[in-house]
Coordinates of C-alpha atoms in Angstrom, one line a residue:
M1 CA 0.0 0.0 0.0
S2 CA 1.4 3.3 -0.9
A3 CA 1.8 6.2 1.5
G4 CA -1.0 8.1 -0.3
G5 CA -3.4 5.3 0.1
F6 CA -2.6 4.9 3.8
L7 CA -3.1 8.7 4.3
L8 CA -6.4 8.5 2.6
I9 CA -7.6 5.7 4.8
V10 CA -6.5 7.6 8.0
I11 CA -8.3 10.8 6.8
A12 CA -11.5 8.8 6.0
A13 CA -11.3 7.1 9.5
L14 CA -11.0 10.5 11.2
L15 CA -14.0 11.8 9.3
L16 CA -16.2 8.8 9.9
F17 CA -15.4 8.1 13.5
G18 CA -13.8 11.3 14.9
P19 CA -10.6 11.6 16.9
N20 CA -12.2 10.4 20.2
K21 CA -13.4 7.1 18.9
L22 CA -10.3 6.1 16.9
P23 CA -8.3 4.7 19.9
D24 CA -11.2 2.5 20.9
L25 CA -11.6 1.4 17.3
G26 CA -7.9 0.6 17.1
R27 CA -8.1 -1.5 20.3
A28 CA -11.1 -3.4 19.1
V29 CA -9.4 -4.2 15.8
G30 CA -6.2 -5.3 17.6
R31 CA -8.2 -7.6 19.9
T32 CA -10.0 -9.1 16.9
F33 CA -6.7 -9.8 15.1
R34 CA -5.2 -11.3 18.2
E35 CA -8.2 -13.6 18.8
F36 CA -8.1 -14.6 15.1
K37 CA -4.4 -15.3 15.3
E38 CA -4.8 -17.5 18.5
A39 CA -7.8 -19.4 16.9
T40 CA -5.9 -20.1 13.7
R41 CA -2.8 -21.2 15.8
D42 CA -5.0 -23.6 17.8
I43 CA -6.5 -25.0 14.6
V44 CA -3.1 -25.5 13.0
D45 CA -1.8 -27.1 16.2
D46 CA -4.8 -29.5 16.3
V47 CA -4.4 -30.7 12.7
P48 CA -1.1 -32.5 13.0
E49 CA -2.3 -34.5 16.0
A50 CA -5.4 -35.7 14.0
K51 CA -3.2 -36.6 11.0
R52 CA -0.8 -38.6 13.2
T53 CA -3.5 -40.7 14.7
E54 CA -5.2 -41.3 11.3
A55 CA -2.0 -41.8 9.3
A56 CA -0.3 -44.3 11.6
P57 CA -2.4 -47.3 10.5
A58 CA -2.2 -46.2 6.9
R59 CA 1.6 -46.2 6.9
A60 CA 1.7 -49.8 8.1
E61 CA -0.1 -50.9 5.0
S62 CA 1.9 -49.7 2.0
P63 CA -0.3 -49.9 -1.2
K64 CA 1.2 -51.7 -4.1
P65 CA 1.8 -49.6 -7.3
E66 CA -0.9 -51.5 -9.2
D67 CA -3.4 -50.7 -6.4
R68 CA -3.0 -47.0 -7.0
R69 CA -4.1 -47.1 -10.7
L70 CA -7.4 -45.5 -11.7
P71 CA -10.3 -48.0 -12.5
E72 CA -10.8 -48.5 -16.2

């Protein structure tokens, strides 16, 4: 984003919300991003555990190359 675009967004925010509401709005946006980041981190951390439990039996049985062909 260019400096001009950023300046335009700041001016629009000042006009829409006023200087008194901007700190509250900034805090709310920061909290929202932090919660989103924590939630995505939790989801990413949960996925490998699920893959490990599901993939363990599949690794024991290695499919033969002819089993991997598409049906005719």
